[in-house]
Amino acid sequence: MSLFSGKNESLVAIDISSTGVKLVELAYARSGYELKAMAIVPLPRDAIVENTVIDSMAVSQALLDALEEAKVATRKAAISVSGNAVIIKAVTMPMTTEFELETQIEFEADQHVPYDIDDVYLDFQILGADEHDLEQMEVVLVACKREVVDDYQLVLSEAGLEAKCVDCAVFALENAAEMLGLINNDAALESFDEEDSQAVGLVNIGANLMNINILKNGQMAFVRDQFYGGQNLTEEIQKEHGLGYQAAEEMKKDSFHDVSPEAIERFYVGLTSELVRSLDFYAANHAEYPVQKLYLTGGSALVPEIAVELEQRLGIETEVVNPFGKIKVNTKKFDQEYLDRVGPMMMVPIGLALRSFDT
Ligand SMILES: Nc1ncnc2c1ncn2[C@@H]1O[C@H](COP(=O)(O)OP(=O)(O)OP(=O)(O)O)[C@@H](O)[C@H]1O
Ligand SMILES: [Mg+2]
């Protein structure tokens, strides 16, 4: 008997970020995805700084706590990398097969990646033929610093886990958005008609990092990780109210209505200018397809009224996304109200968990 698809490897998604470890495991049934396990375990401040593991003991302990809390059977993990450790480049090159490209990839990457090729892990994905020149194809190159992945592998192994899949946060975001039906990957094939074309931005705002992925007709057109996030708001609250970090975090999360409007305003001025930088960069190459909608996720999407604020400031329709809206949940096992509250924060780990079902 097999209710759940067993043909692919079951992986537990682990997102190790600056504020904590997030774990998600999904199952796939005919009716769709179902939540099997989940945990969020906070990390002490400065255990991870700019994606570098500083306090490996604290991180592996958090991993062990998460595994115990979630009662996960598998020890095979999918993890995400982001920030400066990752270089993602869309490049155009002469049409060739995947097999051929495999052998040329180091040479290609060497021209586009600012690090020594021996110091990075490389991957690529062929997007398809160039719209304007069918003898050329578009390829996404991904390079990730070895030391960052190796550090993660080490803390994982200390917790008895093995990374079977390493993904970029921006791609996990895209996977989750596709599962939720926010973007349609077939659109590129079906509509060359400008009328039907659409560009949407996925914006995941964490504590320190903001992962941005702008898709034109379902295809990656611009990705970037920018250093800005909820931490900036916490710092504004610290300054404005003369509070320590912890107290400011609590004020932000538990009594937002007490936060001074000046602190909030400064946070939004910074956030808007960071977003405009990316939107402008995208527009410089795709002026004919303006971004029509922004989908917000990440812990900082929980800031009250953030969608309304960004919509007004950027003039782009904006919506906070809760991925649990499309995932079946056994309410005897999980608290639906809690899931809906933290949902936006789980977008990247959910996108990672979907890797179990890749064909
Ligand atoms: N209810 C809330 N209201 C406002 N902000 C919140 C709330 N809950 C969490 N946050 C903020 O969200 C941020 C954490 O989000 P998230 O878990 O997505 O980040 P992270 O993945 O740990 O960080 P990064 O990816 O930047 O390393 C923190 O800045 C936290 O203060
Ligand atoms: Mg994160």
mmCIF file with all atom_site columns, C-alpha atoms in Angstrom, residues 14-216:
data_model
loop_
_atom_site.group_PDB
_atom_site.id
_atom_site.type_symbol
_atom_site.label_atom_id
_atom_site.label_alt_id
_atom_site.label_comp_id
_atom_site.label_asym_id
_atom_site.label_entity_id
_atom_site.label_seq_id
_atom_site.pdbx_PDB_ins_code
_atom_site.Cartn_x
_atom_site.Cartn_y
_atom_site.Cartn_z
_atom_site.occupancy
_atom_site.B_iso_or_equiv
_atom_site.pdbx_formal_charge
_atom_site.auth_seq_id
_atom_site.auth_comp_id
_atom_site.auth_asym_id
_atom_site.auth_atom_id
_atom_site.pdbx_PDB_model_num
ATOM 1   C CA . ILE A 1 14  ? 16.464 22.704 7.399   1.00 0.00 ? 14  ILE A CA 1
ATOM 2   C CA . ASP A 1 15  ? 16.828 26.453 7.141   1.00 0.00 ? 15  ASP A CA 1
ATOM 3   C CA . ILE A 1 16  ? 19.669 27.686 9.320   1.00 0.00 ? 16  ILE A CA 1
ATOM 4   C CA . SER A 1 17  ? 19.292 31.452 9.550   1.00 0.00 ? 17  SER A CA 1
ATOM 5   C CA . SER A 1 18  ? 20.518 34.191 11.826  1.00 0.00 ? 18  SER A CA 1
ATOM 6   C CA . THR A 1 19  ? 17.605 34.066 14.283  1.00 0.00 ? 19  THR A CA 1
ATOM 7   C CA . GLY A 1 20  ? 17.033 30.362 14.359  1.00 0.00 ? 20  GLY A CA 1
ATOM 8   C CA . VAL A 1 21  ? 16.724 26.925 12.849  1.00 0.00 ? 21  VAL A CA 1
ATOM 9   C CA . LYS A 1 22  ? 13.534 26.112 10.969  1.00 0.00 ? 22  LYS A CA 1
ATOM 10  C CA . LEU A 1 23  ? 12.598 22.573 10.086  1.00 0.00 ? 23  LEU A CA 1
ATOM 11  C CA . VAL A 1 24  ? 9.820  21.334 7.791   1.00 0.00 ? 24  VAL A CA 1
ATOM 12  C CA . GLU A 1 25  ? 8.899  17.945 6.427   1.00 0.00 ? 25  GLU A CA 1
ATOM 13  C CA . LEU A 1 26  ? 6.114  17.495 3.905   1.00 0.00 ? 26  LEU A CA 1
ATOM 14  C CA . ALA A 1 27  ? 4.335  14.473 2.526   1.00 0.00 ? 27  ALA A CA 1
ATOM 15  C CA . TYR A 1 28  ? 2.636  14.243 -0.835  1.00 0.00 ? 28  TYR A CA 1
ATOM 16  C CA . ALA A 1 29  ? -0.732 12.622 -1.276  1.00 0.00 ? 29  ALA A CA 1
ATOM 17  C CA . ARG A 1 30  ? -3.067 12.678 -4.235  1.00 0.00 ? 30  ARG A CA 1
ATOM 18  C CA . SER A 1 31  ? -4.946 15.583 -2.717  1.00 0.00 ? 31  SER A CA 1
ATOM 19  C CA . GLY A 1 32  ? -1.795 17.676 -2.362  1.00 0.00 ? 32  GLY A CA 1
ATOM 20  C CA . TYR A 1 33  ? 0.919  18.380 0.177   1.00 0.00 ? 33  TYR A CA 1
ATOM 21  C CA . GLU A 1 34  ? 0.531  17.654 3.839   1.00 0.00 ? 34  GLU A CA 1
ATOM 22  C CA . LEU A 1 35  ? 2.584  18.899 6.774   1.00 0.00 ? 35  LEU A CA 1
ATOM 23  C CA . LYS A 1 36  ? 4.399  16.010 8.443   1.00 0.00 ? 36  LYS A CA 1
ATOM 24  C CA . ALA A 1 37  ? 6.714  17.809 10.835  1.00 0.00 ? 37  ALA A CA 1
ATOM 25  C CA . MET A 1 38  ? 7.749  21.299 11.762  1.00 0.00 ? 38  MET A CA 1
ATOM 26  C CA . ALA A 1 39  ? 9.860  23.106 14.336  1.00 0.00 ? 39  ALA A CA 1
ATOM 27  C CA . ILE A 1 40  ? 11.306 26.559 14.901  1.00 0.00 ? 40  ILE A CA 1
ATOM 28  C CA . VAL A 1 41  ? 14.167 26.735 17.387  1.00 0.00 ? 41  VAL A CA 1
ATOM 29  C CA . PRO A 1 42  ? 15.683 30.132 18.159  1.00 0.00 ? 42  PRO A CA 1
ATOM 30  C CA . LEU A 1 43  ? 19.441 30.607 18.072  1.00 0.00 ? 43  LEU A CA 1
ATOM 31  C CA . PRO A 1 44  ? 21.406 32.809 20.431  1.00 0.00 ? 44  PRO A CA 1
ATOM 32  C CA . ARG A 1 45  ? 22.358 36.122 18.908  1.00 0.00 ? 45  ARG A CA 1
ATOM 33  C CA . ASP A 1 46  ? 25.618 35.977 16.951  1.00 0.00 ? 46  ASP A CA 1
ATOM 34  C CA . ALA A 1 47  ? 25.613 32.167 16.609  1.00 0.00 ? 47  ALA A CA 1
ATOM 35  C CA . ILE A 1 48  ? 25.358 32.824 12.860  1.00 0.00 ? 48  ILE A CA 1
ATOM 36  C CA . VAL A 1 49  ? 26.674 36.052 11.414  1.00 0.00 ? 49  VAL A CA 1
ATOM 37  C CA . GLU A 1 50  ? 26.320 36.846 7.724   1.00 0.00 ? 50  GLU A CA 1
ATOM 38  C CA . ASN A 1 51  ? 25.688 33.192 6.995   1.00 0.00 ? 51  ASN A CA 1
ATOM 39  C CA . THR A 1 52  ? 28.820 32.061 8.737   1.00 0.00 ? 52  THR A CA 1
ATOM 40  C CA . VAL A 1 53  ? 28.549 29.638 11.612  1.00 0.00 ? 53  VAL A CA 1
ATOM 41  C CA . ILE A 1 54  ? 30.279 31.291 14.572  1.00 0.00 ? 54  ILE A CA 1
ATOM 42  C CA . ASP A 1 55  ? 28.995 29.148 17.439  1.00 0.00 ? 55  ASP A CA 1
ATOM 43  C CA . SER A 1 56  ? 28.755 25.636 15.995  1.00 0.00 ? 56  SER A CA 1
ATOM 44  C CA . MET A 1 57  ? 27.843 24.068 19.352  1.00 0.00 ? 57  MET A CA 1
ATOM 45  C CA . ALA A 1 58  ? 24.803 26.296 19.668  1.00 0.00 ? 58  ALA A CA 1
ATOM 46  C CA . VAL A 1 59  ? 23.725 25.571 16.102  1.00 0.00 ? 59  VAL A CA 1
ATOM 47  C CA . SER A 1 60  ? 24.053 21.797 16.354  1.00 0.00 ? 60  SER A CA 1
ATOM 48  C CA . GLN A 1 61  ? 22.213 21.862 19.685  1.00 0.00 ? 61  GLN A CA 1
ATOM 49  C CA . ALA A 1 62  ? 19.398 23.853 18.038  1.00 0.00 ? 62  ALA A CA 1
ATOM 50  C CA . LEU A 1 63  ? 19.308 21.243 15.258  1.00 0.00 ? 63  LEU A CA 1
ATOM 51  C CA . LEU A 1 64  ? 19.036 18.428 17.799  1.00 0.00 ? 64  LEU A CA 1
ATOM 52  C CA . ASP A 1 65  ? 16.245 20.289 19.609  1.00 0.00 ? 65  ASP A CA 1
ATOM 53  C CA . ALA A 1 66  ? 14.397 20.831 16.339  1.00 0.00 ? 66  ALA A CA 1
ATOM 54  C CA . LEU A 1 67  ? 14.677 17.152 15.386  1.00 0.00 ? 67  LEU A CA 1
ATOM 55  C CA . GLU A 1 68  ? 13.409 16.083 18.771  1.00 0.00 ? 68  GLU A CA 1
ATOM 56  C CA . GLU A 1 69  ? 10.541 18.541 18.769  1.00 0.00 ? 69  GLU A CA 1
ATOM 57  C CA . ALA A 1 70  ? 9.442  17.580 15.261  1.00 0.00 ? 70  ALA A CA 1
ATOM 58  C CA . LYS A 1 71  ? 10.068 13.834 15.673  1.00 0.00 ? 71  LYS A CA 1
ATOM 59  C CA . VAL A 1 72  ? 11.518 13.430 12.218  1.00 0.00 ? 72  VAL A CA 1
ATOM 60  C CA . ALA A 1 73  ? 12.433 9.935  11.046  1.00 0.00 ? 73  ALA A CA 1
ATOM 61  C CA . THR A 1 74  ? 14.821 10.786 8.215   1.00 0.00 ? 74  THR A CA 1
ATOM 62  C CA . ARG A 1 75  ? 18.287 12.207 8.727   1.00 0.00 ? 75  ARG A CA 1
ATOM 63  C CA . LYS A 1 76  ? 18.666 13.285 5.118   1.00 0.00 ? 76  LYS A CA 1
ATOM 64  C CA . ALA A 1 77  ? 18.340 17.015 4.800   1.00 0.00 ? 77  ALA A CA 1
ATOM 65  C CA . ALA A 1 78  ? 17.820 19.763 2.263   1.00 0.00 ? 78  ALA A CA 1
ATOM 66  C CA . ILE A 1 79  ? 19.472 22.990 3.353   1.00 0.00 ? 79  ILE A CA 1
ATOM 67  C CA . SER A 1 80  ? 19.536 26.521 1.993   1.00 0.00 ? 80  SER A CA 1
ATOM 68  C CA . VAL A 1 81  ? 22.308 29.006 1.397   1.00 0.00 ? 81  VAL A CA 1
ATOM 69  C CA . SER A 1 82  ? 22.003 32.718 0.792   1.00 0.00 ? 82  SER A CA 1
ATOM 70  C CA . GLY A 1 83  ? 23.790 36.033 1.093   1.00 0.00 ? 83  GLY A CA 1
ATOM 71  C CA . ASN A 1 84  ? 27.322 36.729 -0.047  1.00 0.00 ? 84  ASN A CA 1
ATOM 72  C CA . ALA A 1 85  ? 28.153 33.033 -0.130  1.00 0.00 ? 85  ALA A CA 1
ATOM 73  C CA . VAL A 1 86  ? 26.112 32.612 -3.291  1.00 0.00 ? 86  VAL A CA 1
ATOM 74  C CA . ILE A 1 87  ? 26.534 34.015 -6.766  1.00 0.00 ? 87  ILE A CA 1
ATOM 75  C CA . ILE A 1 88  ? 23.653 33.512 -9.173  1.00 0.00 ? 88  ILE A CA 1
ATOM 76  C CA . LYS A 1 89  ? 24.096 34.690 -12.751 1.00 0.00 ? 89  LYS A CA 1
ATOM 77  C CA . ALA A 1 90  ? 21.896 34.353 -15.789 1.00 0.00 ? 90  ALA A CA 1
ATOM 78  C CA . VAL A 1 91  ? 24.175 34.080 -18.801 1.00 0.00 ? 91  VAL A CA 1
ATOM 79  C CA . THR A 1 92  ? 23.663 33.622 -22.521 1.00 0.00 ? 92  THR A CA 1
ATOM 80  C CA . MET A 1 93  ? 25.865 31.086 -24.278 1.00 0.00 ? 93  MET A CA 1
ATOM 81  C CA . PRO A 1 94  ? 25.866 29.076 -27.490 1.00 0.00 ? 94  PRO A CA 1
ATOM 82  C CA . MET A 1 95  ? 23.246 26.324 -27.549 1.00 0.00 ? 95  MET A CA 1
ATOM 83  C CA . THR A 1 96  ? 24.572 23.018 -26.295 1.00 0.00 ? 96  THR A CA 1
ATOM 84  C CA . THR A 1 97  ? 23.321 19.941 -24.444 1.00 0.00 ? 97  THR A CA 1
ATOM 85  C CA . GLU A 1 98  ? 23.188 19.587 -20.698 1.00 0.00 ? 98  GLU A CA 1
ATOM 86  C CA . PHE A 1 99  ? 25.815 16.877 -20.943 1.00 0.00 ? 99  PHE A CA 1
ATOM 87  C CA . GLU A 1 100 ? 28.206 19.100 -22.907 1.00 0.00 ? 100 GLU A CA 1
ATOM 88  C CA . LEU A 1 101 ? 27.648 22.021 -20.602 1.00 0.00 ? 101 LEU A CA 1
ATOM 89  C CA . GLU A 1 102 ? 28.559 19.816 -17.662 1.00 0.00 ? 102 GLU A CA 1
ATOM 90  C CA . THR A 1 103 ? 32.090 19.612 -19.031 1.00 0.00 ? 103 THR A CA 1
ATOM 91  C CA . GLN A 1 104 ? 32.359 23.331 -19.835 1.00 0.00 ? 104 GLN A CA 1
ATOM 92  C CA . ILE A 1 105 ? 30.782 24.691 -16.728 1.00 0.00 ? 105 ILE A CA 1
ATOM 93  C CA . GLU A 1 106 ? 34.003 25.494 -14.891 1.00 0.00 ? 106 GLU A CA 1
ATOM 94  C CA . PHE A 1 107 ? 35.283 27.448 -17.852 1.00 0.00 ? 107 PHE A CA 1
ATOM 95  C CA . GLU A 1 108 ? 32.000 29.368 -18.166 1.00 0.00 ? 108 GLU A CA 1
ATOM 96  C CA . ALA A 1 109 ? 31.779 30.007 -14.443 1.00 0.00 ? 109 ALA A CA 1
ATOM 97  C CA . ASP A 1 110 ? 35.333 31.263 -14.297 1.00 0.00 ? 110 ASP A CA 1
ATOM 98  C CA . GLN A 1 111 ? 34.277 34.233 -16.410 1.00 0.00 ? 111 GLN A CA 1
ATOM 99  C CA . HIS A 1 112 ? 31.310 35.142 -14.250 1.00 0.00 ? 112 HIS A CA 1
ATOM 100 C CA . VAL A 1 113 ? 32.189 34.250 -10.677 1.00 0.00 ? 113 VAL A CA 1
ATOM 101 C CA . PRO A 1 114 ? 34.423 36.602 -8.699  1.00 0.00 ? 114 PRO A CA 1
ATOM 102 C CA . TYR A 1 115 ? 35.841 33.776 -6.559  1.00 0.00 ? 115 TYR A CA 1
ATOM 103 C CA . ASP A 1 116 ? 38.480 31.177 -7.355  1.00 0.00 ? 116 ASP A CA 1
ATOM 104 C CA . ILE A 1 117 ? 36.647 28.335 -9.086  1.00 0.00 ? 117 ILE A CA 1
ATOM 105 C CA . ASP A 1 118 ? 38.334 25.806 -6.810  1.00 0.00 ? 118 ASP A CA 1
ATOM 106 C CA . ASP A 1 119 ? 36.742 27.502 -3.799  1.00 0.00 ? 119 ASP A CA 1
ATOM 107 C CA . VAL A 1 120 ? 33.135 27.160 -4.968  1.00 0.00 ? 120 VAL A CA 1
ATOM 108 C CA . TYR A 1 121 ? 30.560 24.485 -5.644  1.00 0.00 ? 121 TYR A CA 1
ATOM 109 C CA . LEU A 1 122 ? 28.997 24.969 -9.061  1.00 0.00 ? 122 LEU A CA 1
ATOM 110 C CA . ASP A 1 123 ? 25.622 24.170 -10.491 1.00 0.00 ? 123 ASP A CA 1
ATOM 111 C CA . PHE A 1 124 ? 23.595 25.332 -13.456 1.00 0.00 ? 124 PHE A CA 1
ATOM 112 C CA . GLN A 1 125 ? 20.189 25.162 -14.991 1.00 0.00 ? 125 GLN A CA 1
ATOM 113 C CA . ILE A 1 126 ? 19.357 25.597 -18.656 1.00 0.00 ? 126 ILE A CA 1
ATOM 114 C CA . LEU A 1 127 ? 16.377 27.928 -18.974 1.00 0.00 ? 127 LEU A CA 1
ATOM 115 C CA . GLY A 1 128 ? 15.913 27.462 -22.706 1.00 0.00 ? 128 GLY A CA 1
ATOM 116 C CA . ALA A 1 129 ? 16.615 29.097 -26.031 1.00 0.00 ? 129 ALA A CA 1
ATOM 117 C CA . ASP A 1 130 ? 17.203 32.826 -26.192 1.00 0.00 ? 130 ASP A CA 1
ATOM 118 C CA . GLU A 1 131 ? 14.014 34.579 -27.379 1.00 0.00 ? 131 GLU A CA 1
ATOM 119 C CA . HIS A 1 132 ? 15.936 36.645 -29.894 1.00 0.00 ? 132 HIS A CA 1
ATOM 120 C CA . ASP A 1 133 ? 18.539 34.184 -31.110 1.00 0.00 ? 133 ASP A CA 1
ATOM 121 C CA . LEU A 1 134 ? 17.677 30.496 -31.208 1.00 0.00 ? 134 LEU A CA 1
ATOM 122 C CA . GLU A 1 135 ? 21.338 29.513 -31.501 1.00 0.00 ? 135 GLU A CA 1
ATOM 123 C CA . GLN A 1 136 ? 21.928 30.880 -28.045 1.00 0.00 ? 136 GLN A CA 1
ATOM 124 C CA . MET A 1 137 ? 20.518 29.631 -24.779 1.00 0.00 ? 137 MET A CA 1
ATOM 125 C CA . GLU A 1 138 ? 19.969 31.133 -21.389 1.00 0.00 ? 138 GLU A CA 1
ATOM 126 C CA . VAL A 1 139 ? 21.573 29.429 -18.448 1.00 0.00 ? 139 VAL A CA 1
ATOM 127 C CA . VAL A 1 140 ? 21.493 30.165 -14.749 1.00 0.00 ? 140 VAL A CA 1
ATOM 128 C CA . LEU A 1 141 ? 24.863 29.627 -13.111 1.00 0.00 ? 141 LEU A CA 1
ATOM 129 C CA . VAL A 1 142 ? 25.063 29.098 -9.387  1.00 0.00 ? 142 VAL A CA 1
ATOM 130 C CA . ALA A 1 143 ? 28.261 29.192 -7.404  1.00 0.00 ? 143 ALA A CA 1
ATOM 131 C CA . CYS A 1 144 ? 28.439 28.787 -3.662  1.00 0.00 ? 144 CYS A CA 1
ATOM 132 C CA . LYS A 1 145 ? 31.497 29.176 -1.491  1.00 0.00 ? 145 LYS A CA 1
ATOM 133 C CA . ARG A 1 146 ? 32.698 25.756 -0.408  1.00 0.00 ? 146 ARG A CA 1
ATOM 134 C CA . GLU A 1 147 ? 33.638 26.858 3.089   1.00 0.00 ? 147 GLU A CA 1
ATOM 135 C CA . VAL A 1 148 ? 30.086 27.997 3.803   1.00 0.00 ? 148 VAL A CA 1
ATOM 136 C CA . VAL A 1 149 ? 28.512 24.727 2.659   1.00 0.00 ? 149 VAL A CA 1
ATOM 137 C CA . ASP A 1 150 ? 31.223 22.710 4.405   1.00 0.00 ? 150 ASP A CA 1
ATOM 138 C CA . ASP A 1 151 ? 30.607 24.587 7.674   1.00 0.00 ? 151 ASP A CA 1
ATOM 139 C CA . TYR A 1 152 ? 26.906 23.811 7.438   1.00 0.00 ? 152 TYR A CA 1
ATOM 140 C CA . GLN A 1 153 ? 27.702 20.158 6.673   1.00 0.00 ? 153 GLN A CA 1
ATOM 141 C CA . LEU A 1 154 ? 29.812 20.017 9.789   1.00 0.00 ? 154 LEU A CA 1
ATOM 142 C CA . VAL A 1 155 ? 27.131 21.310 12.165  1.00 0.00 ? 155 VAL A CA 1
ATOM 143 C CA . LEU A 1 156 ? 24.600 19.061 10.464  1.00 0.00 ? 156 LEU A CA 1
ATOM 144 C CA . SER A 1 157 ? 26.780 16.014 10.946  1.00 0.00 ? 157 SER A CA 1
ATOM 145 C CA . GLU A 1 158 ? 27.217 16.903 14.613  1.00 0.00 ? 158 GLU A CA 1
ATOM 146 C CA . ALA A 1 159 ? 23.452 16.594 14.863  1.00 0.00 ? 159 ALA A CA 1
ATOM 147 C CA . GLY A 1 160 ? 23.451 13.313 12.922  1.00 0.00 ? 160 GLY A CA 1
ATOM 148 C CA . LEU A 1 161 ? 22.138 14.916 9.738   1.00 0.00 ? 161 LEU A CA 1
ATOM 149 C CA . GLU A 1 162 ? 23.423 14.688 6.208   1.00 0.00 ? 162 GLU A CA 1
ATOM 150 C CA . ALA A 1 163 ? 22.828 17.368 3.584   1.00 0.00 ? 163 ALA A CA 1
ATOM 151 C CA . LYS A 1 164 ? 21.573 15.624 0.447   1.00 0.00 ? 164 LYS A CA 1
ATOM 152 C CA . CYS A 1 165 ? 20.459 18.794 -1.233  1.00 0.00 ? 165 CYS A CA 1
ATOM 153 C CA . VAL A 1 166 ? 21.777 22.337 -1.041  1.00 0.00 ? 166 VAL A CA 1
ATOM 154 C CA . ASP A 1 167 ? 19.534 24.993 -2.501  1.00 0.00 ? 167 ASP A CA 1
ATOM 155 C CA . CYS A 1 168 ? 19.603 28.778 -2.724  1.00 0.00 ? 168 CYS A CA 1
ATOM 156 C CA . ALA A 1 169 ? 16.995 30.572 -0.614  1.00 0.00 ? 169 ALA A CA 1
ATOM 157 C CA . VAL A 1 170 ? 15.776 32.515 -3.684  1.00 0.00 ? 170 VAL A CA 1
ATOM 158 C CA . PHE A 1 171 ? 15.093 29.259 -5.545  1.00 0.00 ? 171 PHE A CA 1
ATOM 159 C CA . ALA A 1 172 ? 13.336 27.712 -2.543  1.00 0.00 ? 172 ALA A CA 1
ATOM 160 C CA . LEU A 1 173 ? 11.182 30.829 -2.498  1.00 0.00 ? 173 LEU A CA 1
ATOM 161 C CA . GLU A 1 174 ? 10.362 30.291 -6.154  1.00 0.00 ? 174 GLU A CA 1
ATOM 162 C CA . ASN A 1 175 ? 9.516  26.607 -5.580  1.00 0.00 ? 175 ASN A CA 1
ATOM 163 C CA . ALA A 1 176 ? 7.133  27.463 -2.784  1.00 0.00 ? 176 ALA A CA 1
ATOM 164 C CA . ALA A 1 177 ? 5.518  30.228 -4.849  1.00 0.00 ? 177 ALA A CA 1
ATOM 165 C CA . GLU A 1 178 ? 4.992  27.816 -7.709  1.00 0.00 ? 178 GLU A CA 1
ATOM 166 C CA . MET A 1 179 ? 3.383  25.251 -5.421  1.00 0.00 ? 179 MET A CA 1
ATOM 167 C CA . LEU A 1 180 ? 1.063  27.990 -4.155  1.00 0.00 ? 180 LEU A CA 1
ATOM 168 C CA . GLY A 1 181 ? 0.104  28.920 -7.709  1.00 0.00 ? 181 GLY A CA 1
ATOM 169 C CA . LEU A 1 182 ? 1.532  32.449 -7.402  1.00 0.00 ? 182 LEU A CA 1
ATOM 170 C CA . ILE A 1 183 ? 3.625  31.988 -10.513 1.00 0.00 ? 183 ILE A CA 1
ATOM 171 C CA . ASN A 1 184 ? 3.058  29.845 -13.517 1.00 0.00 ? 184 ASN A CA 1
ATOM 172 C CA . ASN A 1 185 ? 6.101  28.243 -15.053 1.00 0.00 ? 185 ASN A CA 1
ATOM 173 C CA . ASP A 1 186 ? 4.267  27.239 -18.203 1.00 0.00 ? 186 ASP A CA 1
ATOM 174 C CA . ALA A 1 187 ? 3.384  30.826 -18.960 1.00 0.00 ? 187 ALA A CA 1
ATOM 175 C CA . ALA A 1 188 ? 6.682  31.365 -20.767 1.00 0.00 ? 188 ALA A CA 1
ATOM 176 C CA . LEU A 1 189 ? 5.830  28.634 -23.230 1.00 0.00 ? 189 LEU A CA 1
ATOM 177 C CA . GLU A 1 190 ? 2.219  29.546 -23.689 1.00 0.00 ? 190 GLU A CA 1
ATOM 178 C CA . SER A 1 191 ? 2.216  33.275 -23.996 1.00 0.00 ? 191 SER A CA 1
ATOM 179 C CA . PHE A 1 192 ? 4.570  35.258 -26.068 1.00 0.00 ? 192 PHE A CA 1
ATOM 180 C CA . ASP A 1 193 ? 1.748  37.725 -26.153 1.00 0.00 ? 193 ASP A CA 1
ATOM 181 C CA . GLU A 1 194 ? 2.742  40.855 -24.244 1.00 0.00 ? 194 GLU A CA 1
ATOM 182 C CA . GLU A 1 195 ? -0.823 41.371 -23.075 1.00 0.00 ? 195 GLU A CA 1
ATOM 183 C CA . ASP A 1 196 ? -0.703 38.197 -21.010 1.00 0.00 ? 196 ASP A CA 1
ATOM 184 C CA . SER A 1 197 ? 2.819  38.599 -19.762 1.00 0.00 ? 197 SER A CA 1
ATOM 185 C CA . GLN A 1 198 ? 3.313  39.204 -16.112 1.00 0.00 ? 198 GLN A CA 1
ATOM 186 C CA . ALA A 1 199 ? 6.146  40.002 -13.762 1.00 0.00 ? 199 ALA A CA 1
ATOM 187 C CA . VAL A 1 200 ? 5.927  39.344 -10.053 1.00 0.00 ? 200 VAL A CA 1
ATOM 188 C CA . GLY A 1 201 ? 8.406  39.838 -7.239  1.00 0.00 ? 201 GLY A CA 1
ATOM 189 C CA . LEU A 1 202 ? 8.925  37.392 -4.398  1.00 0.00 ? 202 LEU A CA 1
ATOM 190 C CA . VAL A 1 203 ? 10.379 39.225 -1.420  1.00 0.00 ? 203 VAL A CA 1
ATOM 191 C CA . ASN A 1 204 ? 11.388 37.255 1.664   1.00 0.00 ? 204 ASN A CA 1
ATOM 192 C CA . ILE A 1 205 ? 12.383 39.620 4.469   1.00 0.00 ? 205 ILE A CA 1
ATOM 193 C CA . GLY A 1 206 ? 14.211 37.926 7.324   1.00 0.00 ? 206 GLY A CA 1
ATOM 194 C CA . ALA A 1 207 ? 16.203 39.485 10.129  1.00 0.00 ? 207 ALA A CA 1
ATOM 195 C CA . ASN A 1 208 ? 19.339 40.528 8.237   1.00 0.00 ? 208 ASN A CA 1
ATOM 196 C CA . LEU A 1 209 ? 18.708 39.427 4.702   1.00 0.00 ? 209 LEU A CA 1
ATOM 197 C CA . MET A 1 210 ? 16.084 40.065 2.127   1.00 0.00 ? 210 MET A CA 1
ATOM 198 C CA . ASN A 1 211 ? 15.843 37.444 -0.644  1.00 0.00 ? 211 ASN A CA 1
ATOM 199 C CA . ILE A 1 212 ? 14.411 38.899 -3.843  1.00 0.00 ? 212 ILE A CA 1
ATOM 200 C CA . ASN A 1 213 ? 13.349 36.916 -6.900  1.00 0.00 ? 213 ASN A CA 1
ATOM 201 C CA . ILE A 1 214 ? 11.600 38.702 -9.760  1.00 0.00 ? 214 ILE A CA 1
ATOM 202 C CA . LEU A 1 215 ? 9.987  36.413 -12.304 1.00 0.00 ? 215 LEU A CA 1
ATOM 203 C CA . LYS A 1 216 ? 8.867  37.377 -15.761 1.00 0.00 ? 216 LYS A CA 1
#
